[in-house]
Coordinates of C-alpha atoms in Angstrom, one line a residue:
Chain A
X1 CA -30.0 -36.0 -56.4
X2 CA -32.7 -38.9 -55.5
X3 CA -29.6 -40.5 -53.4
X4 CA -29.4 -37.1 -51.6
X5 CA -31.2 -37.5 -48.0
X6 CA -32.1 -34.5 -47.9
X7 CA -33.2 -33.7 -51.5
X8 CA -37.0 -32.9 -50.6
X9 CA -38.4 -30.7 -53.2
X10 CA -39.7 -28.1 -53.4
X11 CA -37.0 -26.6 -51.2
X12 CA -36.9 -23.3 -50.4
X13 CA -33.1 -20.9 -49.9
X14 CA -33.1 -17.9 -48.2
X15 CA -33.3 -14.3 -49.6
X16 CA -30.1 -11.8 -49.4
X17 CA -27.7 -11.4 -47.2
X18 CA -25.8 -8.6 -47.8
X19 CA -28.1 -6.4 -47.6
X20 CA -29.5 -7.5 -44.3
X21 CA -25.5 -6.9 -43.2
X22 CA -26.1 -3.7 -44.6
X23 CA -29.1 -2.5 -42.7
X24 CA -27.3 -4.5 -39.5
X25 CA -23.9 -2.2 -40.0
X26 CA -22.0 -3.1 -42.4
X27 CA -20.2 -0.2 -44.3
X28 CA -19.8 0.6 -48.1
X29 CA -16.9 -0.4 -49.3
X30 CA -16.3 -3.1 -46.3
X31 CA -16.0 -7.0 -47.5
X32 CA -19.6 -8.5 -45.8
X33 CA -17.4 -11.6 -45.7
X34 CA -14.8 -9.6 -43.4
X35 CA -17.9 -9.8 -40.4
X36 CA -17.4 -13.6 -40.3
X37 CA -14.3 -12.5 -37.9
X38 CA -15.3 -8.9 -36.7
X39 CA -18.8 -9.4 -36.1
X40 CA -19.9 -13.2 -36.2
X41 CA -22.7 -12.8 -34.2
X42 CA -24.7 -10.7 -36.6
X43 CA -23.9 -12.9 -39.4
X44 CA -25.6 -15.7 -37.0
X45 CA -28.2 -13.3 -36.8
X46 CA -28.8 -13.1 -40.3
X47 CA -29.2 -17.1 -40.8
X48 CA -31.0 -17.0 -37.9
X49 CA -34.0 -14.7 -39.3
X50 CA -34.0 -16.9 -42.4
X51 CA -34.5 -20.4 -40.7
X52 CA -36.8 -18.5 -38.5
X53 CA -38.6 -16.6 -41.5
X54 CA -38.9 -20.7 -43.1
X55 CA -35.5 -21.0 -45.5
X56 CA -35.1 -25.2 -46.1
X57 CA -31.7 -23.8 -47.0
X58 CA -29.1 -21.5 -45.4
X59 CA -26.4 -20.1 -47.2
X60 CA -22.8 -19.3 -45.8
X61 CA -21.4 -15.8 -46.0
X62 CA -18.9 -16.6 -48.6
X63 CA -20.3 -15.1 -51.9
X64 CA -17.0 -13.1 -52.3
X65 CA -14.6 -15.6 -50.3
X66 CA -12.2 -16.5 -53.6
X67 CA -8.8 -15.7 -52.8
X68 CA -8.5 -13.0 -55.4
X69 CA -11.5 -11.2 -54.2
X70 CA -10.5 -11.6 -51.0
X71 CA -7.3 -9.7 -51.6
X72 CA -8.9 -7.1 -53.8
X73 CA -11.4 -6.0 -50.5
X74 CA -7.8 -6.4 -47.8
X75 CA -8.6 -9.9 -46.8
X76 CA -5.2 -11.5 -48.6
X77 CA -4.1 -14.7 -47.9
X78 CA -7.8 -15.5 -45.5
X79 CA -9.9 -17.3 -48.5
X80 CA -9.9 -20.8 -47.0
X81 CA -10.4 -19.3 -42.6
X82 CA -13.1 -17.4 -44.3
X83 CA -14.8 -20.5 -46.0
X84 CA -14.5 -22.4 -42.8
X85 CA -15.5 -20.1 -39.8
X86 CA -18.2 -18.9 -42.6
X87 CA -19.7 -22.2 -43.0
X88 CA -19.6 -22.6 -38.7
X89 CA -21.1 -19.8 -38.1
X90 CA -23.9 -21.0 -40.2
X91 CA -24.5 -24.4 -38.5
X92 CA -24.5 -22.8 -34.9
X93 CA -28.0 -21.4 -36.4
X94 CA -29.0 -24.6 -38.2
X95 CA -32.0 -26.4 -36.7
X96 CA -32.1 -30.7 -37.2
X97 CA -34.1 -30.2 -40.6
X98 CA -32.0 -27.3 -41.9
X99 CA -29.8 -27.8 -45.0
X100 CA -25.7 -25.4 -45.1
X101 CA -25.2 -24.4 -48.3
X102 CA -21.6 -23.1 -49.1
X103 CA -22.1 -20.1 -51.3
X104 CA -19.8 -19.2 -54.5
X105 CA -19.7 -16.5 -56.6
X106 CA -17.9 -15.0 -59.2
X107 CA -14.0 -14.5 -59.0
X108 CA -14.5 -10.8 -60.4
X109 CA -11.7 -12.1 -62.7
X110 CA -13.0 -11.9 -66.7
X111 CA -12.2 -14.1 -69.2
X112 CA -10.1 -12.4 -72.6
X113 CA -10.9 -10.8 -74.3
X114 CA -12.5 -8.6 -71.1
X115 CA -9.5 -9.9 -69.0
X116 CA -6.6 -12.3 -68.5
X117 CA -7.8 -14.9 -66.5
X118 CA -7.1 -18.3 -67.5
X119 CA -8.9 -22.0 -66.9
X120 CA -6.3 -22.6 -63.9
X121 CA -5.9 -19.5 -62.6
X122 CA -10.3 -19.8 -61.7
X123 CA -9.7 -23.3 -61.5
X124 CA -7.2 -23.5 -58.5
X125 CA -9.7 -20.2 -57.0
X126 CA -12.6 -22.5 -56.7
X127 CA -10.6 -25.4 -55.8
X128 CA -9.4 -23.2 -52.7
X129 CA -13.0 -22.0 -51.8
X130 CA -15.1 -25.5 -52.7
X131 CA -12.6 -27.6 -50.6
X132 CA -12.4 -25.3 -47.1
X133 CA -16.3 -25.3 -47.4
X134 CA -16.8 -28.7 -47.8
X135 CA -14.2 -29.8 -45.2
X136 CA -15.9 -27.4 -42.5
X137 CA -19.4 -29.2 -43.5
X138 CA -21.1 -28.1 -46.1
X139 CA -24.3 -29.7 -47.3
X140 CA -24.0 -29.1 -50.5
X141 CA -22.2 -26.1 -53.2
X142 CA -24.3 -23.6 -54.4
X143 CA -22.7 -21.5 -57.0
X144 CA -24.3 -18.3 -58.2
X145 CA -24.5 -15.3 -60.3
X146 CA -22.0 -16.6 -63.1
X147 CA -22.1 -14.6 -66.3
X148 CA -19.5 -16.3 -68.3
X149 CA -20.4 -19.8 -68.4
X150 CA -16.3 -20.9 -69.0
X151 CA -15.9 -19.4 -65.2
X152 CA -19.1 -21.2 -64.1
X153 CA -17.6 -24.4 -65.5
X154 CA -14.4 -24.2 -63.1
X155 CA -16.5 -23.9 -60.3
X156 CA -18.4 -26.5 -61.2
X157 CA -15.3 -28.9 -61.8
X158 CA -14.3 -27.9 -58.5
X159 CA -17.3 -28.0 -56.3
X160 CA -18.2 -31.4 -58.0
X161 CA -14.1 -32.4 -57.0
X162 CA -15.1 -32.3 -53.5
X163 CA -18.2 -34.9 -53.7
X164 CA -20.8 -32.5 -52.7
X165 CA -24.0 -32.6 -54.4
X166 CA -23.6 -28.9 -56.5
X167 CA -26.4 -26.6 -57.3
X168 CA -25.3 -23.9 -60.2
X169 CA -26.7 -20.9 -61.0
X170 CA -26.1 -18.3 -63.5
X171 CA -27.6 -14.7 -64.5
X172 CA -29.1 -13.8 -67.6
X173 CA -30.6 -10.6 -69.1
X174 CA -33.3 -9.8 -71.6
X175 CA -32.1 -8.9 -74.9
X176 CA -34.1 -7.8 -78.0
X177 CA -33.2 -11.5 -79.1
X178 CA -33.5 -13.5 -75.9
X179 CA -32.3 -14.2 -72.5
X180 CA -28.0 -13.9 -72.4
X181 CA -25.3 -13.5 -70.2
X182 CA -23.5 -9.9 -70.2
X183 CA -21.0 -12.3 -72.4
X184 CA -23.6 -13.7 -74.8
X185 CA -23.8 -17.2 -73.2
X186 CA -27.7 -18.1 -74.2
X187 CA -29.6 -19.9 -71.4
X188 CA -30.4 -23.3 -72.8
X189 CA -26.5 -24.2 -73.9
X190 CA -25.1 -22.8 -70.8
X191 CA -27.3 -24.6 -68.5
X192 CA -26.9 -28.3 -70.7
X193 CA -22.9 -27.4 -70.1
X194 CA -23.0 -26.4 -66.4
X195 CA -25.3 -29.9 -66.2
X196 CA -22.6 -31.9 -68.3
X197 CA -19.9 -30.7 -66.4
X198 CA -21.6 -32.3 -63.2
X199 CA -23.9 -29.9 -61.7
X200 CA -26.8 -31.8 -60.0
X201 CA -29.2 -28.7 -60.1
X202 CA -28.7 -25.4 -62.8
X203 CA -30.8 -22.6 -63.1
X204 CA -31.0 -19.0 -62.5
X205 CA -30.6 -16.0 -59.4
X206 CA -30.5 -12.1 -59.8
X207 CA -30.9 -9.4 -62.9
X208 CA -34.4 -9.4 -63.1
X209 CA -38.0 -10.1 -61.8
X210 CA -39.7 -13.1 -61.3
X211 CA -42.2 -12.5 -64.4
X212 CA -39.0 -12.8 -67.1
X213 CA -37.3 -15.9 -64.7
X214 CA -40.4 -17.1 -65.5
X215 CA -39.9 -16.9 -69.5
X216 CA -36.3 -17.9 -69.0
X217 CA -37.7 -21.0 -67.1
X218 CA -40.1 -22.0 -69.6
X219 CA -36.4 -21.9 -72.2
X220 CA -35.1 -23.9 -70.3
X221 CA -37.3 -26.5 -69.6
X222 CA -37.3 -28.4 -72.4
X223 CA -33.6 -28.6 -72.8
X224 CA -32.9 -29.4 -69.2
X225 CA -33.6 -33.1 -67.8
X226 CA -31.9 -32.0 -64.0
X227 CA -33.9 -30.0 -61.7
X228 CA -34.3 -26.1 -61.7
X229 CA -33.0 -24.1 -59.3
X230 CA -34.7 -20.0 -59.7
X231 CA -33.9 -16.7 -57.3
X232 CA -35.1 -13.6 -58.9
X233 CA -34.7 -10.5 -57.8
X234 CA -37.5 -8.5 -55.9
X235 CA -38.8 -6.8 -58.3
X236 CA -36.8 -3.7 -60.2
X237 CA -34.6 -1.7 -58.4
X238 CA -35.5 2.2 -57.9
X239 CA -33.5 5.0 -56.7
X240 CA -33.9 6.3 -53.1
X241 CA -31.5 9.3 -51.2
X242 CA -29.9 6.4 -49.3
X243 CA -29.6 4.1 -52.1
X244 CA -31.9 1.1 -54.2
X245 CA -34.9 -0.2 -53.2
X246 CA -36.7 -3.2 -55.0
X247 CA -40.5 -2.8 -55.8
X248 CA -41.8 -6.0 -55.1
X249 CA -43.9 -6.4 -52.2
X250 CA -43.5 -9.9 -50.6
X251 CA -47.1 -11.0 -50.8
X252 CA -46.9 -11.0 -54.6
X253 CA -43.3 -11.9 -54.6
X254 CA -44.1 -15.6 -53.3
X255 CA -47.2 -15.7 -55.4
X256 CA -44.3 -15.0 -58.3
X257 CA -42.3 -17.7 -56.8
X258 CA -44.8 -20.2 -56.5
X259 CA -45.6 -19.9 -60.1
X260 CA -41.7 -20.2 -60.5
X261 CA -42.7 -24.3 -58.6
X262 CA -45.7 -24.8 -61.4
X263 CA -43.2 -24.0 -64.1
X264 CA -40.8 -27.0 -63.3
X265 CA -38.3 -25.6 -60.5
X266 CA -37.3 -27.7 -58.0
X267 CA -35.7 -24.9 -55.7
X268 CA -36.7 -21.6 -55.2
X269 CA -35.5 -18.4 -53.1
X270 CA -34.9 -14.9 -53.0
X271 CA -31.8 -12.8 -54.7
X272 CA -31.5 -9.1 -54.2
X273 CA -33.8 -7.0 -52.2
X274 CA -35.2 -10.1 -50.9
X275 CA -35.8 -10.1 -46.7
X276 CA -36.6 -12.6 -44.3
X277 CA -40.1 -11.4 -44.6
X278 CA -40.4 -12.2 -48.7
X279 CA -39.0 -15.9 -47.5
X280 CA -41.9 -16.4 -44.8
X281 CA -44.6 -15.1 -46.9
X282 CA -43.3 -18.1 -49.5
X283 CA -43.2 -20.5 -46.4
X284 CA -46.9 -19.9 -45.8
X285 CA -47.4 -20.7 -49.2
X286 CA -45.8 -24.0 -49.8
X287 CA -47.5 -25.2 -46.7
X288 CA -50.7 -24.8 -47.8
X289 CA -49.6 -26.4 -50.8
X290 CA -48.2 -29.3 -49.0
Chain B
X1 CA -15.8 1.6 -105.8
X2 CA -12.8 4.4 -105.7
X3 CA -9.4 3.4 -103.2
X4 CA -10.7 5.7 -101.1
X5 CA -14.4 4.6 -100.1
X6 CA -12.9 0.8 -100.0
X7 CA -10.4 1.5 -97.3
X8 CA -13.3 3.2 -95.4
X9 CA -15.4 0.1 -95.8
X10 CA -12.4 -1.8 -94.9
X11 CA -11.9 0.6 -91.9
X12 CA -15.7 0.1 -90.5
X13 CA -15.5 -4.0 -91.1
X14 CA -12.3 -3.7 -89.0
X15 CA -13.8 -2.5 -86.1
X16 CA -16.8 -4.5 -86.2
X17 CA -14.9 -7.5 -86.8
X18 CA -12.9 -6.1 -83.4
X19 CA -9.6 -6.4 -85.8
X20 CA -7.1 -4.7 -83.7
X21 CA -4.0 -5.4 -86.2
X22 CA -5.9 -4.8 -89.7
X23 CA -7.5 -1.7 -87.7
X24 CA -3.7 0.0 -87.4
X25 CA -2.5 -1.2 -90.8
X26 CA -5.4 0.3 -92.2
X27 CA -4.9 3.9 -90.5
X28 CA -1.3 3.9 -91.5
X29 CA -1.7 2.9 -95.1
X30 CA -4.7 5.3 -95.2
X31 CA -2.0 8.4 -93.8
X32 CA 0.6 7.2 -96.4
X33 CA -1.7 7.7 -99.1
X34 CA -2.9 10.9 -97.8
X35 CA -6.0 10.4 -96.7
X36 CA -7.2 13.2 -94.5
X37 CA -6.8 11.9 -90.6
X38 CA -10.4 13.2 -89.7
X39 CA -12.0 11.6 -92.9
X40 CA -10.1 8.3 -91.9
X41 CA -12.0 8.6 -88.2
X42 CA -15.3 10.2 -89.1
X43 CA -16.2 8.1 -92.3
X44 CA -14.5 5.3 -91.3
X45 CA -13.6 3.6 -87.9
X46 CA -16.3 6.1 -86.2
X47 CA -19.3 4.4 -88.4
X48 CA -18.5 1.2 -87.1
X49 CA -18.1 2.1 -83.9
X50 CA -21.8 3.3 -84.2
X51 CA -22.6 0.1 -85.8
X52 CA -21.3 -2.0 -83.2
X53 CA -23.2 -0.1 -80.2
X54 CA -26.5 -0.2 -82.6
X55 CA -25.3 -4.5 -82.7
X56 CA -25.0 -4.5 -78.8
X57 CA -28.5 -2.8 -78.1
X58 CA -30.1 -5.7 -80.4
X59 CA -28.5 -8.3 -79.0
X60 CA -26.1 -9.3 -81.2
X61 CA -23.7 -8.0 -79.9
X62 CA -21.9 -8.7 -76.3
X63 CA -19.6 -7.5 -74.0
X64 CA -16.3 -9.4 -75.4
X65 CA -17.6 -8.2 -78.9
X66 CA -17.8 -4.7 -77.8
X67 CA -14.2 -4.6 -76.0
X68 CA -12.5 -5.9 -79.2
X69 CA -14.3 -3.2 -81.4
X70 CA -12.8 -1.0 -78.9
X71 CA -9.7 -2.2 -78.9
X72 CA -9.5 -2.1 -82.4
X73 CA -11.0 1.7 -82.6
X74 CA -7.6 2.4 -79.9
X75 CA -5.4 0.9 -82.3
X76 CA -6.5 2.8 -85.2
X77 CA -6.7 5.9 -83.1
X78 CA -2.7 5.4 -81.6
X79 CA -1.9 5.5 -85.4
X80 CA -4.5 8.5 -86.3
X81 CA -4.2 11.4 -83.4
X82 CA -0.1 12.3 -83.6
X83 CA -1.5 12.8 -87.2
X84 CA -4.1 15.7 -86.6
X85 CA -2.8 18.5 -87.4
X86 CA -3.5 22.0 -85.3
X87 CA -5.7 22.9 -86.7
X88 CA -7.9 19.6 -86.2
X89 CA -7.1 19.6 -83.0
X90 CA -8.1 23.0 -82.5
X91 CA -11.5 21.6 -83.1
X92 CA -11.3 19.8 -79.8
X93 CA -15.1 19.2 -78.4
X94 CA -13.8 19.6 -74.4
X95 CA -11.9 17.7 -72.1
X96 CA -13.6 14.5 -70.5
X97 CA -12.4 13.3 -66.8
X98 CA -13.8 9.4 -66.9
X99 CA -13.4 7.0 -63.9
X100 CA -15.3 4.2 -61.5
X101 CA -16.2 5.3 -58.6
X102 CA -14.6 4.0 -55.3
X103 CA -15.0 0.1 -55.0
X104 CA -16.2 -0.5 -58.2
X105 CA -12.9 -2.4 -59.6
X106 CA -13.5 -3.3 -63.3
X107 CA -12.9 -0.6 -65.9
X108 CA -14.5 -2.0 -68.9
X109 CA -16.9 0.4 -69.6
X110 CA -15.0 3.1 -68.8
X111 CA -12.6 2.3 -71.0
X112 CA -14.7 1.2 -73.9
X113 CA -16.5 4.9 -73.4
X114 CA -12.9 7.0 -72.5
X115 CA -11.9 5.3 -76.3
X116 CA -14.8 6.7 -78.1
X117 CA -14.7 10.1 -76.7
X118 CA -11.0 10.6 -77.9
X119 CA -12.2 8.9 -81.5
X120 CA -15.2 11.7 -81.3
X121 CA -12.6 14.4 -80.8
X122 CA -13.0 14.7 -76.6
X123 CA -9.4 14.9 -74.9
X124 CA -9.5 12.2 -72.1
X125 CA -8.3 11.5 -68.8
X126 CA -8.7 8.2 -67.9
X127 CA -8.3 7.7 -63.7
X128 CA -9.4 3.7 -64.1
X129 CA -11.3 1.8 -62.1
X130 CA -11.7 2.4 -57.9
X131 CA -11.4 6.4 -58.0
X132 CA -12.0 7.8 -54.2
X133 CA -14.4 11.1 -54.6
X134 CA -11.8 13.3 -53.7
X135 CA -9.4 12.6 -56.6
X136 CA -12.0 13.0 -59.2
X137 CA -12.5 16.4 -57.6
X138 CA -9.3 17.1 -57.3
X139 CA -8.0 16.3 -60.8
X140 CA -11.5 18.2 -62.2
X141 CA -10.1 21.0 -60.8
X142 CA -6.6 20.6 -61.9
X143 CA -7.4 20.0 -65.4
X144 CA -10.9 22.4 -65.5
X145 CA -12.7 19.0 -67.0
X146 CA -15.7 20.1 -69.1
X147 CA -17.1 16.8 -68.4
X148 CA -16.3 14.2 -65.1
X149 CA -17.7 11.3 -66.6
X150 CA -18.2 8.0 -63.9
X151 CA -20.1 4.7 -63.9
X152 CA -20.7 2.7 -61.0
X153 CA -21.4 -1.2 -61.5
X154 CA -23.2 -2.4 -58.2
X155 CA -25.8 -1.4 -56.0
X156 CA -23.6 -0.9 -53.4
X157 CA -21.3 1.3 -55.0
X158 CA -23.8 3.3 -57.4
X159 CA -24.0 6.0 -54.3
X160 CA -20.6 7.1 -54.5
X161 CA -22.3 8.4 -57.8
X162 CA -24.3 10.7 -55.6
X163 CA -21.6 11.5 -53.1
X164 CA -19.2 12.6 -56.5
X165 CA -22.2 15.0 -57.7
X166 CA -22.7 16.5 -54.0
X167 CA -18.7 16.6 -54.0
X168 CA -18.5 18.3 -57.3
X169 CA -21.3 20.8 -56.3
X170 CA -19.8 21.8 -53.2
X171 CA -16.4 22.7 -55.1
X172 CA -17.9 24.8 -57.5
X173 CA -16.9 23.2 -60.4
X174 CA -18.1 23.7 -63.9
X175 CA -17.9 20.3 -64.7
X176 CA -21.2 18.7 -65.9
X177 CA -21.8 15.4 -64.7
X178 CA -22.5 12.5 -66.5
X179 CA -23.1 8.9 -65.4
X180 CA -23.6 5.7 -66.4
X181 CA -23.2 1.7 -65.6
X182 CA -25.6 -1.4 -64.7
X183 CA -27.6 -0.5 -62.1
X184 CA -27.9 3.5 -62.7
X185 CA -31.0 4.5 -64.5
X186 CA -32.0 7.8 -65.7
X187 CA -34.6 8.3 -62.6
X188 CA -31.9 7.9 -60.3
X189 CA -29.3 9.9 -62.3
X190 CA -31.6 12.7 -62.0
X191 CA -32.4 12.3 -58.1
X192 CA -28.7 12.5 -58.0
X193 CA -28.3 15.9 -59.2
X194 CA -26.0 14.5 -62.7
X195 CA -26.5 16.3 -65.5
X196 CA -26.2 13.7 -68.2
X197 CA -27.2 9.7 -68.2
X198 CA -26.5 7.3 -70.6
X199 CA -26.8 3.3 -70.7
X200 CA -24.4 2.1 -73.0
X201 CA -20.7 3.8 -75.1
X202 CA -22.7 5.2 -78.3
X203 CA -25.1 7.5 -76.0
X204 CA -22.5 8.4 -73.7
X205 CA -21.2 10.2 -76.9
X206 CA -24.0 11.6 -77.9
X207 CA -25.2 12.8 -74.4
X208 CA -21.2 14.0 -74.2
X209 CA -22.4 16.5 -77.3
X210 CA -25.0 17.4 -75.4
X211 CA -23.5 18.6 -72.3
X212 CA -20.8 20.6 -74.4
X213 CA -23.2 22.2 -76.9
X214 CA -25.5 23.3 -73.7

């Protein structure tokens, strides 16, 4: 990454976006990639409250833009328009010193003997997605919430096809023996073989607070020569009427996350439940750091 | 070690080992030689079931682990159930409506849980993954489910939970409710108005039991 121009750490992401969507209009059961055509401007919006709010780092609206999910939520056929006006959208927002990430998740498709994907069939998925975001001009590939680490492999391959620097994360939970994937992937081997495969930064985002990312961190660290990228959650979710709320407050949230920076992460940011206002409270914090 | 007692420890291995083939051999050598269907599913494959969900809650066990021991238990139960006579089947616990609720699209856990209900004697209807409110209610109705059992795996889907216990409320229907999947927690089932919660297959069963026996 040292070659990177703007590889400054620490850098700070930006917190979620779907559910800002969410409080902004967007329905259950509606794609929040579908806004990048019906309602651009809110998506802007969005990125806008983050670079205002202090993110280093904005993320495109593409978490679910593979073709397959795509299709499953209507949007057949769209994956690489999506990528593209997704990752334009975001750099009408971006000021001279803010980094475009193009965001990737998880295909939805599961590996046997949970599914029937194969190697190819994610391979040519990612391909798809990690070329339209990097031809539109994206900074880097930021891949996230793997949990099978042969999935997060073909997204790797395929970001890293495209020559952008790639940042890979996947999501763990605790286990009476450890910190896994829903699949049994253990932390330490899955982040040496996202590194391997040509990741630049690995690490972790969502499933839990930023007191266990913290243990997962300190696993990691020792096996892991590349820097750390970590976006907990806010806290633990909790039932409301209307739906979940996270219980972190964002004071202690960045306090959290600057602890995340002493433990050896180059990148931090926020996952789910995270606002604008968790990622400005951070901001105030690295500055008086800096 | 009798014949007997070694093809029920060759039963329970197959389904922890998630042996789908020596799972279904196993049932139908077990038949030819006599062996009571019930006995083959409640001393056999059922243990390991049980031994498998105690494996998965100390993290030894995973997801892909968990869907072959299912898959196995299905095999050895597509051998087992023509077999019951009426008189075992008369013994039927209830009948058990499972599904995802509307946007949710995998049916892994649905599916892992719809297989041990039939193996603990529940009749099932499985309406898969992505149900729409209204056709749970609808085919509750139809079939006068004891249980509507549904799981929801995201945040953002986890409130059609409480818009299927409102919905199956309003219809008057004596189905109890009972949900489950990643994000739902026993708090939140409650707020909801379910009548059962349970985080993984094994306490679905058991809280299944429950439901029926209150």
């Amino acid at each position: 990454m040292d070659k990177v121009a703007w590889w400054k750490p620490p850098l700070l992401l930006d917190g979620a976006m779907g559910s800002l969507l969410f409080d902004m209009g967007l329905e259950r059961g509606q794609a929040p990639e579908s806004w990048v055509f019906e309602h651009p401007q809110r998506v802007e919006q969005a990125h806008r409250l983050y670079v205002e709010a202090g993110s280093d780092i904005i993320q495109s609206n593409t978490f679910g833009a593979t073709p397959s999910k795509l299709a499953a939520a209507g949007m057949a056929g769209q994956s690489a328009l999506v990528n593209r006006t997704a990752i334009e959208i975001a750099r009408r927002v971006a000021t001279a010193g803010t980094i475009v990430a193009g965001n990737i998740g998880p295909t939805g498709l599961l590996f046997p003997p949970m599914g029937t994907a194969t190697e190819e069939m994610l391979l040519s998925e990612f391909r798809l997605q990690a070329e339209a975001l990097a031809g539109a001009g994206a900074d880097f590939i930021n891949i996230e919430t793997m949990y099978d680490v042969r999935e997060a492999l073909c997204a790797v391959h395929a970001a890293h096809a495209t020559g952008l620097p790639v940042f890979a994360s996947m999501t763990f939970e605790k286990t009476k023996r450890g910190y896994f994937t829903m699949v049994g992937d253990r932390v330490s081997h899955s982040l040496a073989a996202l590194y391997d495969a040509g990741a630049d930064v690995v690490g972790f985002n969502c499933s839990v607070t930023p007191t266990i990312m913290l243990s997962m961190l300190q696993e990691a660290r020792p096996v892991c020569t590349c820097p750390i990228i970590a976006q907990p959650n806010a806290g633990n979710p909790q039932p409301t009427p209307t739906g979940v709320k996270y219980d972190a407050v964002p004071v202690t949230f960045a306090k959290d996350l600057v602890a995340l920076l002493d433990a050896g992460a180059s990148v931090i940011g926020g996952c789910c439940g995270t606002t604008p206002e968790f990622i400005r409270e951070i901001r105030q914090l690295l500055d008086l750091r800096a | 070690m009798s014949d007997k007692s070694a093809m029920l420890e060759d039963m329970y291995t197959a389904i922890l080992d998630g042996d789908a083939d020596v799972a279904r051999q196993l049932a139908e050598r077990a038949l030819e030689a006599g062996m009571s269907p019930l006995e083959t599913i409640d001393e056999g494959f059922v243990p390991g079931i049980h031994e498998v969900g105690r494996l998965w809650e100390e993290g030894e066990y995973f997801l892909p682990e968990l869907v072959t021991a299912a898959e196995a238990l299905k095999a050895a139960m597509a051998i087992i159930l023509p077999a019951l006579g009426d008189s075992d089947r008369a013994q039927g616990k209830g009948r058990v409506l499972i599904g995802t609720v509307g946007g949710d699209i995998h049916d892994i856990g649905i599916t892992l849980v719809g297989t041990m209900l039939v193996a603990h004697g529940f009749e099932v209807t499985n309406l898969g993954a992505d149900v729409p409110t209204a056709q749970f209610v609808e085919r509750a109705r139809e079939l006068d489910a004891d249980i509507v059992c549904a799981s929801a795996l995201l945040t953002t889907t986890m409130l059609g939970l409480g818009e299927l216990a409102e919905a199956l409320a309003r219809a008057g229907l004596r189905a109890r409710l009972l949900v489950g999947g990643a994000p739902v927690s026993n708090a939140w089932a409650e707020q909801i108005g379910a009548h059962g919660y349970a985080d993984n297959a094994v306490s679905a069963i058991k809280v299944a039991e429950q439901l029926i026996g209150g």
